[in-house]
Amino acid sequence: MSEADALRLEGVERRYGRGETTIEVLNGAELTLKPGESVALIAPSGAGKSTLLHIAGLLERPDAGEVHVGGATTAAMNDEKRTALRRVEIGFVYQFHHLLPEFSALENIVLPQMIAGLSRAEAAARAQELLNYLGLAARADHRPAELSGGEQQRVAIARALANAPRVLLADEPTGNLDPKTADHVFDALAELAKASRVAALVATHNLDLAARMDRRVTLRDGLVVEMV
Ligand code: ADP
C-alpha cells in the first residue's frame, strides 16, 4: 500500500451463516481512498453497504482480508488496539444523528475530543470553529431537541470530524431529511471533508448527491465495482 492512502480494503471477505445456508456478503472486496477523496457507495438494500462500512470502521472483523487505516494494518490487532485506532482515525455519521440529548450542540462536539485527551478549552475552541464553518455559530448552546433535522445532522458531522480523523464513514447521512435540507447537509459534509483532507466514504441512495462526490462505487457479487 502507498503511504498516501487513507483507507484500503484488501481482499475483504464476510459471510453470514443462516441455518443451512451461508450468505457471501463480501467476497474479496478491494477499495482504496486517498486523503481528501470522497466516494459514494450506491447499492440496493441488502447488498452489503453497512457490512462494508462496519468493516472499514473497525466495528466488525472480516472473515478474511486486511483493512489498512493510514499506515496501520488492523487484521492482527486486538480489540483494544482497534478501538483506540478507531477513536483517533475514524469518524461516523449515521442516518439518525445519535447526539446526546442532554448536552448542547457544542458539548456534543467537545466530548469526543476530551475523551481523546484534549483540554476542555482546546476542545471548545475547535467545536466552535466547526460550528462556525457549518453555519451553526448561533446554535452552539442549543440542545439537539431545539435544532432542526438538518442542523442536528450538521452537528453530527462536526462531531464526527472533531478529532480530525483520517476517514469519515457515513451511512445514509441525509436519508432522514427532506430533499432541500439533504442537499445543504450533503454539501456541508463534502466541503468540510475536502477542507480537512479527510477521506469520505458515504453510502447513499441519492444519485444526485452521489454525483457530487469524486467517485461512485457499487457492490456486485461481493466486490466493490467502480460506477462509470
Ligand atoms: P445494506 O447495508 O446494503 O442494506 P447489509 O450490509 O446490512 O446491507 O447486509 C448485507 C446482507 O447480509 C443482507 O442479506 C443481510 O441480511 C445480511 N446480514 C447483515 N448482517 C447480518 C448478521 N449480523 N447476521 C446475518 N446476516 C446478516
Tab-separated table of C-alpha atoms and ligand atoms in Angstrom:
chain	number	residue	atom	x	y	z
A	1	MET	CA	0.000	0.000	0.000
A	2	SER	CA	1.099	3.543	-0.649
A	3	GLU	CA	1.721	5.683	2.420
A	4	ALA	CA	-0.617	8.217	0.888
A	5	ASP	CA	-3.726	6.017	1.184
A	6	ALA	CA	-6.162	6.952	3.953
A	7	LEU	CA	-8.155	3.721	3.823
A	8	ARG	CA	-7.555	0.492	1.977
A	9	LEU	CA	-9.604	-2.689	1.983
A	10	GLU	CA	-7.763	-5.674	0.596
A	11	GLY	CA	-9.406	-8.997	-0.237
A	12	VAL	CA	-12.133	-8.464	2.338
A	13	GLU	CA	-14.499	-11.392	2.857
A	14	ARG	CA	-17.546	-11.518	5.077
A	15	ARG	CA	-20.198	-14.178	5.177
A	16	TYR	CA	-23.123	-14.812	7.456
A	17	GLY	CA	-24.412	-18.266	8.234
A	18	ARG	CA	-28.157	-18.666	8.332
A	19	GLY	CA	-29.245	-22.189	9.177
A	20	GLU	CA	-28.068	-24.476	6.403
A	21	THR	CA	-27.190	-21.614	4.055
A	22	THR	CA	-24.376	-19.094	4.046
A	23	ILE	CA	-24.696	-15.607	2.586
A	24	GLU	CA	-21.473	-14.348	1.000
A	25	VAL	CA	-21.817	-10.596	1.531
A	26	LEU	CA	-18.235	-9.590	0.699
A	27	ASN	CA	-16.115	-11.856	-1.410
A	28	GLY	CA	-12.675	-10.299	-1.885
A	29	ALA	CA	-13.699	-6.635	-1.824
A	30	GLU	CA	-10.990	-4.079	-2.648
A	31	LEU	CA	-11.304	-0.324	-2.110
A	32	THR	CA	-8.768	2.477	-1.688
A	33	LEU	CA	-9.447	6.052	-0.607
A	34	LYS	CA	-6.813	8.788	-0.777
A	35	PRO	CA	-6.747	11.666	1.710
A	36	GLY	CA	-9.415	14.216	0.809
A	37	GLU	CA	-11.104	11.864	-1.638
A	38	SER	CA	-14.882	11.435	-1.434
A	39	VAL	CA	-16.509	8.225	-2.621
A	40	ALA	CA	-20.227	7.438	-2.824
A	41	LEU	CA	-21.298	3.851	-2.165
A	42	ILE	CA	-24.508	3.171	-4.040
A	43	ALA	CA	-26.117	-0.261	-3.910
A	44	PRO	CA	-29.544	-1.766	-3.265
A	45	SER	CA	-30.660	-2.691	0.209
A	46	GLY	CA	-29.074	-5.924	1.357
A	47	ALA	CA	-26.059	-5.615	-0.966
A	48	GLY	CA	-23.658	-5.201	1.953
A	49	LYS	CA	-23.142	-1.435	2.345
A	50	SER	CA	-23.460	-1.438	6.124
A	51	THR	CA	-21.261	-4.507	6.384
A	52	LEU	CA	-18.576	-2.783	4.306
A	53	LEU	CA	-18.792	0.407	6.388
A	54	HIS	CA	-18.629	-1.540	9.655
A	55	ILE	CA	-15.555	-3.423	8.479
A	56	ALA	CA	-13.899	-0.237	7.169
A	57	GLY	CA	-14.683	1.419	10.502
A	58	LEU	CA	-13.157	-1.444	12.516
A	59	LEU	CA	-16.515	-2.135	14.156
A	60	GLU	CA	-16.674	-5.587	12.639
A	61	ARG	CA	-13.914	-8.004	11.648
A	62	PRO	CA	-13.768	-9.503	8.169
A	63	ASP	CA	-13.564	-13.299	7.841
A	64	ALA	CA	-10.531	-12.747	5.611
A	65	GLY	CA	-8.617	-9.815	4.184
A	66	GLU	CA	-6.964	-6.726	5.557
A	67	VAL	CA	-8.088	-3.212	6.436
A	68	HIS	CA	-5.403	-0.528	6.320
A	69	VAL	CA	-6.133	2.769	8.047
A	70	GLY	CA	-3.374	5.207	7.254
A	71	GLY	CA	-0.164	3.261	7.689
A	72	ALA	CA	-1.687	0.742	10.111
A	73	THR	CA	-2.729	-2.805	9.287
A	74	THR	CA	-5.557	-3.951	11.531
A	75	ALA	CA	-6.262	-7.659	10.957
A	76	ALA	CA	-3.837	-8.806	13.639
A	77	MET	CA	-4.793	-6.100	16.156
A	78	ASN	CA	-6.659	-6.986	19.326
A	79	ASP	CA	-9.978	-5.284	20.097
A	80	GLU	CA	-8.375	-2.727	22.405
A	81	LYS	CA	-5.967	-1.543	19.729
A	82	ARG	CA	-8.721	-1.454	17.093
A	83	THR	CA	-10.888	0.673	19.386
A	84	ALA	CA	-8.016	3.062	20.084
A	85	LEU	CA	-7.285	3.394	16.357
A	86	ARG	CA	-10.980	3.874	15.545
A	87	ARG	CA	-11.305	6.696	18.085
A	88	VAL	CA	-8.441	8.641	16.557
A	89	GLU	CA	-8.689	7.865	12.857
A	90	ILE	CA	-12.359	7.286	12.031
A	91	GLY	CA	-15.489	9.419	12.260
A	92	PHE	CA	-19.008	8.070	11.758
A	93	VAL	CA	-22.227	9.742	10.648
A	94	TYR	CA	-25.438	7.735	10.649
A	95	GLN	CA	-28.917	8.303	9.231
A	96	PHE	CA	-30.108	9.435	12.660
A	97	HIS	CA	-27.931	11.924	14.487
A	98	HIS	CA	-27.421	9.998	17.766
A	99	LEU	CA	-26.491	13.219	19.570
A	100	LEU	CA	-26.632	13.138	23.350
A	101	PRO	CA	-29.968	14.831	24.144
A	102	GLU	CA	-28.983	16.363	27.489
A	103	PHE	CA	-25.926	18.150	26.062
A	104	SER	CA	-25.718	21.252	23.874
A	105	ALA	CA	-24.519	21.162	20.263
A	106	LEU	CA	-21.123	22.482	21.385
A	107	GLU	CA	-20.798	19.932	24.197
A	108	ASN	CA	-21.663	17.091	21.823
A	109	ILE	CA	-18.628	18.116	19.739
A	110	VAL	CA	-16.439	18.773	22.792
A	111	LEU	CA	-16.947	15.346	24.412
A	112	PRO	CA	-15.175	13.103	21.868
A	113	GLN	CA	-12.202	15.482	21.907
A	114	MET	CA	-11.945	15.362	25.712
A	115	ILE	CA	-12.127	11.553	25.543
A	116	ALA	CA	-9.191	11.770	23.110
A	117	GLY	CA	-7.248	13.807	25.684
A	118	LEU	CA	-7.762	17.464	24.757
A	119	SER	CA	-8.443	20.089	27.409
A	120	ARG	CA	-11.969	21.493	27.615
A	121	ALA	CA	-10.744	24.879	26.334
A	122	GLU	CA	-8.978	23.402	23.311
A	123	ALA	CA	-11.950	21.169	22.527
A	124	ALA	CA	-14.431	24.031	22.851
A	125	ALA	CA	-12.371	26.230	20.516
A	126	ARG	CA	-12.282	23.510	17.867
A	127	ALA	CA	-16.015	22.783	18.329
A	128	GLN	CA	-16.878	26.448	17.895
A	129	GLU	CA	-14.733	26.623	14.765
A	130	LEU	CA	-16.570	23.628	13.271
A	131	LEU	CA	-19.961	25.078	14.186
A	132	ASN	CA	-18.982	28.406	12.599
A	133	TYR	CA	-17.876	26.637	9.427
A	134	LEU	CA	-21.203	24.814	9.254
A	135	GLY	CA	-23.209	27.992	9.768
A	136	LEU	CA	-24.297	26.969	13.249
A	137	ALA	CA	-22.472	29.598	15.332
A	138	ALA	CA	-25.727	30.791	16.864
A	139	ARG	CA	-26.827	27.250	17.748
A	140	ALA	CA	-23.866	26.260	19.942
A	141	ASP	CA	-25.849	26.343	23.190
A	142	HIS	CA	-28.938	24.611	21.832
A	143	ARG	CA	-29.782	21.058	22.742
A	144	PRO	CA	-30.496	18.610	19.899
A	145	ALA	CA	-34.270	18.813	20.506
A	146	GLU	CA	-34.089	22.573	19.858
A	147	LEU	CA	-32.461	22.068	16.454
A	148	SER	CA	-33.996	21.224	13.078
A	149	GLY	CA	-33.241	17.873	11.442
A	150	GLY	CA	-30.698	19.465	9.130
A	151	GLU	CA	-28.999	21.285	11.994
A	152	GLN	CA	-28.852	18.079	14.041
A	153	GLN	CA	-27.134	16.290	11.156
A	154	ARG	CA	-24.632	19.120	10.703
A	155	VAL	CA	-23.765	18.876	14.393
A	156	ALA	CA	-23.349	15.113	13.955
A	157	ILE	CA	-20.949	15.801	11.067
A	158	ALA	CA	-18.978	18.259	13.208
A	159	ARG	CA	-18.817	15.674	15.997
A	160	ALA	CA	-17.564	13.008	13.577
A	161	LEU	CA	-14.799	15.339	12.371
A	162	ALA	CA	-13.970	16.823	15.782
A	163	ASN	CA	-10.865	14.702	16.297
A	164	ALA	CA	-9.663	15.340	12.729
A	165	PRO	CA	-9.951	11.685	11.705
A	166	ARG	CA	-8.286	10.309	8.613
A	167	VAL	CA	-11.506	8.634	7.430
A	168	LEU	CA	-15.172	9.664	7.555
A	169	LEU	CA	-17.753	6.901	7.106
A	170	ALA	CA	-21.376	7.859	6.583
A	171	ASP	CA	-24.378	5.558	6.251
A	172	GLU	CA	-27.269	7.386	4.540
A	173	PRO	CA	-26.378	10.659	6.310
A	174	THR	CA	-29.196	12.573	4.615
A	175	GLY	CA	-31.690	9.708	4.337
A	176	ASN	CA	-33.919	11.164	7.015
A	177	LEU	CA	-34.077	14.727	5.621
A	178	ASP	CA	-36.310	16.496	3.103
A	179	PRO	CA	-34.632	16.966	-0.328
A	180	LYS	CA	-33.651	20.627	0.101
A	181	THR	CA	-32.196	20.079	3.572
A	182	ALA	CA	-30.462	16.906	2.373
A	183	ASP	CA	-28.848	18.995	-0.339
A	184	HIS	CA	-27.421	21.527	2.133
A	185	VAL	CA	-26.264	18.921	4.634
A	186	PHE	CA	-24.601	16.830	1.944
A	187	ASP	CA	-22.740	19.881	0.607
A	188	ALA	CA	-21.622	20.759	4.129
A	189	LEU	CA	-20.286	17.250	4.619
A	190	ALA	CA	-18.474	17.221	1.260
A	191	GLU	CA	-16.957	20.693	1.756
A	192	LEU	CA	-15.804	20.040	5.289
A	193	ALA	CA	-14.333	16.685	4.279
A	194	LYS	CA	-12.376	18.349	1.452
A	195	ALA	CA	-11.249	21.240	3.643
A	196	SER	CA	-9.969	18.874	6.329
A	197	ARG	CA	-8.459	16.378	3.835
A	198	VAL	CA	-10.492	13.535	5.328
A	199	ALA	CA	-11.295	10.577	3.065
A	200	ALA	CA	-15.086	10.179	2.977
A	201	LEU	CA	-16.999	7.016	2.132
A	202	VAL	CA	-20.722	7.758	2.011
A	203	ALA	CA	-23.462	5.195	1.454
A	204	THR	CA	-26.426	6.867	-0.202
A	205	HIS	CA	-29.424	6.071	-2.371
A	206	ASN	CA	-29.445	9.608	-3.735
A	207	LEU	CA	-27.813	9.632	-7.171
A	208	ASP	CA	-27.874	13.441	-7.469
A	209	LEU	CA	-25.891	13.781	-4.270
A	210	ALA	CA	-23.573	10.906	-5.215
A	211	ALA	CA	-22.782	12.736	-8.474
A	212	ARG	CA	-21.076	15.477	-6.443
A	213	MET	CA	-18.505	13.105	-4.998
A	214	ASP	CA	-15.141	12.307	-6.597
A	215	ARG	CA	-16.041	8.678	-7.369
A	216	ARG	CA	-19.009	6.339	-7.220
A	217	VAL	CA	-18.777	2.647	-6.428
A	218	THR	CA	-21.294	-0.145	-6.035
A	219	LEU	CA	-21.274	-3.693	-4.690
A	220	ARG	CA	-21.673	-6.572	-7.097
A	221	ASP	CA	-21.284	-10.236	-6.137
A	222	GLY	CA	-19.426	-9.238	-3.012
A	223	LEU	CA	-16.953	-6.997	-4.838
A	224	VAL	CA	-16.592	-3.230	-4.930
A	225	VAL	CA	-17.072	-2.085	-8.528
A	226	GLU	CA	-16.464	1.418	-9.936
A	227	MET	CA	-19.548	3.027	-11.488
A	228	VAL	CA	-18.984	4.924	-14.709
B	1	ADP	P1	-27.077	-2.986	3.147
B	1	ADP	O1	-26.462	-2.061	4.144
B	1	ADP	O2	-26.556	-2.785	1.753
B	1	ADP	O3	-28.581	-2.939	3.167
B	1	ADP	P2	-26.116	-5.103	4.889
B	1	ADP	O4	-24.643	-4.958	4.927
B	1	ADP	O5	-26.890	-4.586	6.032
B	1	ADP	O6	-26.664	-4.486	3.512
B	1	ADP	O7	-26.467	-6.647	4.722
B	1	ADP	C1	-25.961	-7.472	3.673
B	1	ADP	C2	-26.547	-8.870	3.780
B	1	ADP	O8	-26.032	-9.526	4.927
B	1	ADP	C3	-28.059	-8.911	3.918
B	1	ADP	O9	-28.533	-10.032	3.211
B	1	ADP	C4	-28.276	-9.063	5.396
B	1	ADP	O10	-29.470	-9.714	5.659
B	1	ADP	C5	-27.076	-9.910	5.805
B	1	ADP	N1	-26.635	-9.625	7.191
B	1	ADP	C6	-26.153	-8.450	7.643
B	1	ADP	N2	-25.806	-8.529	8.936
B	1	ADP	C7	-26.091	-9.803	9.323
B	1	ADP	C8	-25.964	-10.535	10.543
B	1	ADP	N3	-25.451	-9.969	11.660
B	1	ADP	N4	-26.370	-11.830	10.547
B	1	ADP	C9	-26.851	-12.410	9.433
B	1	ADP	N5	-26.993	-11.795	8.264
B	1	ADP	C10	-26.630	-10.500	8.189
